[in-house]
């Protein structure tokens, strides 16, 4: 795969974009630009919190207009960069577009633990979790209305990386491997995005009896010895909120038993895209019973994220 010009980061608040992008810029010897830092400075200058500036930007297009022009100028410069920005993927063409995700509670814990400032300050874990979601929803709605793009749609990106349990250095290593073409090159070339998911956040869609005989086989040992980067990518569906395995449950189980923080996956369908038999990803996942999920959790000693059936899904693509 041809090495891309730049690496641009988007993702959940608290997913570790700053830490990871700083380290990647350092390793690759590239200049790093953080639009988030600029946004926080703008909020502080206006004596607002970051959330208040987001809400203000929904009414005042001059806020986004200034930041957008800055990003467009940076993208047009042709300089090879590492860019941390919510919308850089929309402006950059020849770039590896990385979207980082993490479990909301973990994101809130990280944000609460870092030094607070006038633009970003929380008094409790519950407040941090609520405010982070409000900020993300505000940005998402604004981008849909203003640009006709949904930042939650995974096909906007080349690489999705879940940082819930993976260390920053593990994430950095895999992003650089993808950037240089030694990880997931076929998926990145033919059918992005490449998914690097926490196996403890992937829901099953098959009954647990499908794992019969796994403990007596050598699959777990072979998977553990080879490491997760050698694992054949799982075929994954995405509801717009939850990831689920379409097949590859034995490999997923082996990864969980091996303690892997990440597993590779290929996105088959998200939200209203078809999975099989005319069923969309949403319809396919809706057929999974609670007992299937509970049995999977019991066998692997994990607790999957609680389902919130009422959450909004992806916005429709603009005509």
Short mmCIF file of C-alpha atoms in Angstrom, two decimals:
data_model
loop_
_atom_site.label_atom_id
_atom_site.label_comp_id
_atom_site.label_asym_id
_atom_site.label_seq_id
_atom_site.Cartn_x
_atom_site.Cartn_y
_atom_site.Cartn_z
CA UNK A 1 0.00 0.00 0.00
CA UNK A 2 1.26 3.48 -0.81
CA UNK A 3 2.16 5.46 2.28
CA UNK A 4 -0.35 8.25 2.75
CA UNK A 5 0.51 11.88 3.07
CA UNK A 6 -0.91 12.63 6.52
CA UNK A 7 -2.64 10.95 9.48
CA UNK A 8 -5.80 12.63 10.75
CA UNK A 9 -7.53 11.74 14.01
CA UNK A 10 -11.18 11.99 14.97
CA UNK A 11 -12.96 10.21 17.77
CA UNK A 12 -14.69 10.04 21.09
CA UNK A 13 -13.88 12.61 23.75
CA UNK A 14 -11.54 10.88 26.19
CA UNK A 15 -10.44 8.22 23.68
CA UNK A 16 -6.79 9.27 23.88
CA UNK A 17 -6.44 11.12 20.58
CA UNK A 18 -4.03 13.69 22.02
CA UNK A 19 -1.72 11.15 23.66
CA UNK A 20 -1.66 8.88 20.61
CA UNK A 21 -1.30 11.64 18.01
CA UNK A 22 1.56 13.29 19.95
CA UNK A 23 3.48 10.00 20.10
CA UNK A 24 2.85 9.17 16.44
CA UNK A 25 4.04 12.63 15.36
CA UNK A 26 7.16 12.12 17.46
CA UNK A 27 7.93 8.67 16.03
CA UNK A 28 7.32 9.66 12.43
CA UNK A 29 9.00 13.06 12.73
CA UNK A 30 5.89 14.93 11.58
CA UNK A 31 4.39 18.22 12.74
CA UNK A 32 1.22 17.84 14.81
CA UNK A 33 -1.72 20.23 14.74
CA UNK A 34 -4.57 20.06 17.29
CA UNK A 35 -7.78 21.84 16.30
CA UNK A 36 -9.19 20.79 19.68
CA UNK A 37 -6.57 22.92 21.44
CA UNK A 38 -7.55 25.85 19.22
CA UNK A 39 -11.23 25.28 20.02
CA UNK A 40 -10.55 25.27 23.76
CA UNK A 41 -8.60 28.52 23.40
CA UNK A 42 -11.56 30.05 21.55
CA UNK A 43 -13.89 28.93 24.35
CA UNK A 44 -11.62 30.38 27.02
CA UNK A 45 -11.37 33.70 25.17
CA UNK A 46 -15.17 33.88 25.14
CA UNK A 47 -15.34 32.82 28.81
CA UNK A 48 -17.30 29.70 27.79
CA UNK A 49 -16.95 26.01 28.44
CA UNK A 50 -16.26 23.75 25.46
CA UNK A 51 -19.90 22.55 25.59
CA UNK A 52 -21.19 26.14 25.65
CA UNK A 53 -19.07 27.00 22.60
CA UNK A 54 -20.43 23.94 20.79
CA UNK A 55 -23.99 25.04 21.49
CA UNK A 56 -23.13 28.62 20.49
CA UNK A 57 -21.65 27.34 17.20
CA UNK A 58 -25.01 25.77 16.33
CA UNK A 59 -26.35 29.35 16.06
CA UNK A 60 -23.25 31.28 14.99
CA UNK A 61 -21.71 29.90 11.78
CA UNK A 62 -18.71 32.22 12.13
CA UNK A 63 -17.22 29.88 14.76
CA UNK A 64 -17.16 26.87 12.44
CA UNK A 65 -16.35 29.05 9.44
CA UNK A 66 -13.08 30.20 10.99
CA UNK A 67 -12.04 26.69 12.02
CA UNK A 68 -13.13 25.19 8.68
CA UNK A 69 -11.08 27.65 6.64
CA UNK A 70 -8.08 26.96 8.83
CA UNK A 71 -8.42 23.21 8.30
CA UNK A 72 -8.94 23.61 4.55
CA UNK A 73 -5.81 25.76 4.31
CA UNK A 74 -3.83 23.17 6.25
CA UNK A 75 -5.11 20.34 4.03
CA UNK A 76 -4.34 22.33 0.86
CA UNK A 77 -0.80 23.07 2.01
CA UNK A 78 0.34 19.57 1.05
CA UNK A 79 2.47 19.26 4.18
CA UNK A 80 2.73 15.78 5.68
CA UNK A 81 1.10 16.17 9.09
CA UNK A 82 -0.51 14.53 12.09
CA UNK A 83 -3.81 16.36 12.71
CA UNK A 84 -6.09 15.94 15.75
CA UNK A 85 -9.46 17.35 14.69
CA UNK A 86 -13.13 16.37 14.80
CA UNK A 87 -13.59 17.17 11.10
CA UNK A 88 -10.16 16.83 9.46
CA UNK A 89 -11.30 13.61 7.76
CA UNK A 90 -13.80 15.74 5.82
CA UNK A 91 -11.14 18.14 4.51
CA UNK A 92 -8.14 15.87 3.96
CA UNK A 93 -8.09 13.55 0.95
CA UNK A 94 -4.68 11.84 0.89
CA UNK A 95 -4.59 10.82 4.54
CA UNK A 96 -5.04 7.83 6.82
CA UNK A 97 -8.28 8.72 8.59
CA UNK A 98 -8.30 7.28 12.12
CA UNK A 99 -11.41 7.23 14.31
CA UNK A 100 -10.77 6.38 17.98
CA UNK A 101 -13.51 5.06 20.24
CA UNK A 102 -13.78 4.04 23.88
CA UNK A 103 -16.38 2.93 26.39
CA UNK A 104 -18.20 6.07 27.69
CA UNK A 105 -17.53 5.35 31.36
CA UNK A 106 -13.82 4.88 30.69
CA UNK A 107 -13.75 8.10 28.65
CA UNK A 108 -15.36 9.98 31.55
CA UNK A 109 -12.82 8.56 34.03
CA UNK A 110 -9.92 9.70 31.82
CA UNK A 111 -11.29 13.19 31.32
CA UNK A 112 -12.06 13.59 35.03
CA UNK A 113 -8.50 12.54 35.93
CA UNK A 114 -6.73 15.13 33.78
CA UNK A 115 -6.18 18.75 34.87
CA UNK A 116 -9.30 20.86 34.46
CA UNK A 117 -9.45 24.29 32.90
CA UNK A 118 -11.98 27.05 32.27
CA UNK A 119 -13.13 25.40 29.05
CA UNK A 120 -13.42 21.87 30.46
CA UNK A 121 -14.17 21.08 34.09
CA UNK A 122 -16.28 18.36 35.77
CA UNK A 123 -17.12 17.67 39.40
CA UNK A 124 -18.10 13.99 39.18
CA UNK A 125 -17.91 10.92 36.97
CA UNK A 126 -21.64 11.13 36.25
CA UNK A 127 -21.37 14.79 35.23
CA UNK A 128 -18.36 14.07 33.01
CA UNK A 129 -20.15 11.22 31.25
CA UNK A 130 -23.28 13.33 30.68
CA UNK A 131 -21.40 16.40 29.47
CA UNK A 132 -19.17 14.39 27.13
CA UNK A 133 -22.22 12.85 25.49
CA UNK A 134 -23.89 16.26 25.21
CA UNK A 135 -20.79 17.72 23.56
CA UNK A 136 -20.52 14.80 21.15
CA UNK A 137 -24.23 14.95 20.26
CA UNK A 138 -24.03 18.71 19.73
CA UNK A 139 -21.08 18.34 17.36
CA UNK A 140 -22.71 15.45 15.52
CA UNK A 141 -25.98 17.32 14.99
CA UNK A 142 -24.14 20.45 13.86
CA UNK A 143 -22.05 18.53 11.33
CA UNK A 144 -25.12 16.77 9.92
CA UNK A 145 -26.99 20.05 9.46
CA UNK A 146 -24.05 22.14 8.27
CA UNK A 147 -22.04 19.67 6.18
CA UNK A 148 -24.42 16.80 5.49
CA UNK A 149 -22.01 14.29 7.08
CA UNK A 150 -22.42 12.05 10.11
CA UNK A 151 -19.19 11.72 12.11
CA UNK A 152 -20.57 8.53 13.69
CA UNK A 153 -20.67 6.71 10.33
CA UNK A 154 -17.70 4.37 10.29
CA UNK A 155 -17.29 4.35 6.52
CA UNK A 156 -16.01 7.93 6.73
CA UNK A 157 -12.74 6.50 8.06
CA UNK A 158 -9.93 4.11 7.16
CA UNK A 159 -9.18 2.77 10.63
CA UNK A 160 -11.37 2.40 13.73
CA UNK A 161 -9.46 1.76 16.96
CA UNK A 162 -11.03 0.98 20.34
CA UNK A 163 -8.82 2.28 23.16
CA UNK A 164 -10.93 1.03 26.09
CA UNK A 165 -8.36 -1.52 27.29
CA UNK A 166 -5.47 -1.12 24.85
CA UNK A 167 -2.56 0.98 26.07
CA UNK A 168 -1.59 4.13 24.21
CA UNK A 169 1.61 2.46 22.96
CA UNK A 170 -0.32 -0.59 21.69
CA UNK A 171 -2.61 1.76 19.77
CA UNK A 172 0.33 3.76 18.42
CA UNK A 173 2.12 0.62 17.20
CA UNK A 174 -0.93 -0.60 15.29
CA UNK A 175 -1.75 2.75 13.71
CA UNK A 176 1.82 3.12 12.47
CA UNK A 177 1.72 -0.46 11.15
CA UNK A 178 -1.47 0.35 9.24
CA UNK A 179 0.02 3.63 7.98
CA UNK A 180 3.15 1.87 6.70
CA UNK A 181 1.17 -0.97 5.12
CA UNK A 182 2.10 -3.93 7.34
CA UNK A 183 -1.32 -4.26 9.03
CA UNK A 184 -4.66 -4.73 7.29
CA UNK A 185 -3.38 -3.55 3.90
CA UNK A 186 -6.00 -5.50 1.92
CA UNK A 187 -8.91 -4.10 3.94
CA UNK A 188 -7.53 -0.56 3.84
CA UNK A 189 -7.11 -0.84 0.08
CA UNK A 190 -10.30 -2.63 -0.90
CA UNK A 191 -12.97 -2.17 1.78
CA UNK A 192 -12.12 0.25 4.59
CA UNK A 193 -12.42 0.72 7.45
CA UNK A 194 -10.11 -1.73 9.17
CA UNK A 195 -11.57 -2.35 12.64
CA UNK A 196 -9.38 -2.85 15.72
CA UNK A 197 -11.92 -3.64 18.42
CA UNK A 198 -11.90 -4.55 22.09
CA UNK A 199 -13.13 -8.19 22.03
CA UNK A 200 -14.89 -7.51 25.33
CA UNK A 201 -17.16 -5.00 23.56
CA UNK A 202 -18.20 -7.20 20.62
CA UNK A 203 -21.61 -8.88 21.00
CA UNK A 204 -22.20 -12.48 19.91
CA UNK A 205 -24.97 -13.44 17.50
CA UNK A 206 -24.61 -17.22 17.80
CA UNK A 207 -25.62 -19.52 20.64
CA UNK A 208 -22.86 -20.58 23.00
CA UNK A 209 -23.07 -24.23 21.90
CA UNK A 210 -21.24 -23.13 18.75
CA UNK A 211 -18.08 -23.05 20.90
CA UNK A 212 -18.43 -26.72 21.81
CA UNK A 213 -15.03 -28.44 21.82
CA UNK A 214 -13.05 -25.19 21.78
CA UNK A 215 -11.40 -25.83 25.14
CA UNK A 216 -10.18 -29.25 23.96
CA UNK A 217 -8.81 -27.91 20.68
CA UNK A 218 -5.49 -26.15 20.19
CA UNK A 219 -7.12 -23.04 18.67
CA UNK A 220 -6.77 -20.91 21.79
CA UNK A 221 -3.11 -21.80 22.18
CA UNK A 222 -2.40 -21.16 18.50
CA UNK A 223 -4.16 -17.81 18.63
CA UNK A 224 -2.34 -16.82 21.81
CA UNK A 225 1.07 -17.72 20.38
CA UNK A 226 0.46 -15.94 17.05
CA UNK A 227 -0.90 -12.75 18.63
CA UNK A 228 -3.93 -10.70 17.66
CA UNK A 229 -2.32 -9.06 14.62
CA UNK A 230 -2.08 -12.52 13.00
CA UNK A 231 -5.76 -13.27 13.69
CA UNK A 232 -7.99 -13.54 10.64
CA UNK A 233 -10.27 -10.47 10.76
CA UNK A 234 -13.74 -11.08 12.16
CA UNK A 235 -16.74 -10.14 10.03
CA UNK A 236 -18.43 -7.38 12.02
CA UNK A 237 -21.77 -5.58 11.97
CA UNK A 238 -22.45 -2.22 13.58
CA UNK A 239 -25.83 -0.86 14.66
CA UNK A 240 -24.63 2.72 14.99
CA UNK A 241 -24.05 2.04 18.70
CA UNK A 242 -22.95 -1.58 19.12
CA UNK A 243 -20.52 -3.93 17.36
CA UNK A 244 -21.50 -7.56 16.83
CA UNK A 245 -19.82 -10.61 15.32
CA UNK A 246 -21.49 -11.96 12.19
CA UNK A 247 -19.15 -14.93 12.16
CA UNK A 248 -15.78 -15.85 13.65
CA UNK A 249 -17.16 -16.52 17.13
CA UNK A 250 -14.54 -19.18 17.89
CA UNK A 251 -11.72 -16.76 17.01
CA UNK A 252 -13.40 -14.06 19.10
CA UNK A 253 -13.68 -16.47 22.02
CA UNK A 254 -10.02 -17.47 21.64
CA UNK A 255 -9.03 -13.79 21.68
CA UNK A 256 -10.99 -13.21 24.89
CA UNK A 257 -9.46 -16.28 26.54
CA UNK A 258 -6.02 -15.02 25.46
CA UNK A 259 -6.56 -11.61 27.02
CA UNK A 260 -6.13 -9.65 23.79
CA UNK A 261 -7.03 -5.93 24.14
CA UNK A 262 -7.76 -5.68 20.39
CA UNK A 263 -8.92 -7.92 17.54
CA UNK A 264 -8.99 -7.08 13.82
CA UNK A 265 -12.29 -6.92 11.98
CA UNK A 266 -13.84 -6.21 8.61
CA UNK A 267 -17.00 -4.08 8.58
CA UNK A 268 -19.72 -5.96 6.70
CA UNK A 269 -22.67 -3.68 7.42
CA UNK A 270 -23.59 -0.71 9.57
CA UNK A 271 -27.06 0.51 10.54
CA UNK A 272 -29.30 0.28 7.48
CA UNK A 273 -26.85 -1.66 5.29
CA UNK A 274 -27.76 -5.31 4.56
CA UNK A 275 -26.06 -8.17 6.38
CA UNK A 276 -27.72 -11.31 5.02
CA UNK A 277 -31.13 -12.37 3.74
CA UNK A 278 -32.26 -8.78 3.28
CA UNK A 279 -31.81 -7.99 6.98
CA UNK A 280 -30.07 -4.73 7.86
CA UNK A 281 -27.47 -4.58 10.60
CA UNK A 282 -30.09 -3.15 12.95
CA UNK A 283 -32.59 -5.89 12.12
CA UNK A 284 -29.98 -8.65 12.32
CA UNK A 285 -28.81 -7.58 15.78
CA UNK A 286 -32.39 -7.08 17.02
CA UNK A 287 -32.91 -10.85 16.61
CA UNK A 288 -30.17 -11.68 19.13
CA UNK A 289 -31.73 -12.88 22.37
CA UNK A 290 -30.79 -11.68 25.84
CA UNK A 291 -29.98 -15.27 26.80
CA UNK A 292 -27.43 -15.51 23.98
CA UNK A 293 -25.68 -12.44 25.34
CA UNK A 294 -25.87 -13.57 28.97
CA UNK A 295 -24.51 -17.05 28.15
CA UNK A 296 -21.58 -15.51 26.27
CA UNK A 297 -20.82 -13.22 29.21
CA UNK A 298 -20.95 -16.10 31.68
CA UNK A 299 -18.62 -18.35 29.69
CA UNK A 300 -16.01 -15.61 29.19
CA UNK A 301 -16.34 -13.85 32.55
CA UNK A 302 -17.09 -10.47 30.98
CA UNK A 303 -19.86 -7.89 31.10
CA UNK A 304 -20.80 -6.39 27.75
CA UNK A 305 -21.92 -2.74 27.61
CA UNK A 306 -25.59 -2.42 28.59
CA UNK A 307 -27.93 -2.09 25.63
CA UNK A 308 -29.77 1.22 25.20
CA UNK A 309 -32.36 0.38 22.59
CA UNK A 310 -33.67 3.94 22.31
CA UNK A 311 -30.42 5.62 21.20
CA UNK A 312 -30.49 7.28 17.75
CA UNK A 313 -28.70 5.49 14.91
CA UNK A 314 -26.80 6.91 11.98
CA UNK A 315 -28.09 9.74 9.88
CA UNK A 316 -29.03 8.93 6.32
CA UNK A 317 -26.45 9.78 3.68
CA UNK A 318 -27.24 13.08 1.92
CA UNK A 319 -28.89 12.69 -1.47
#
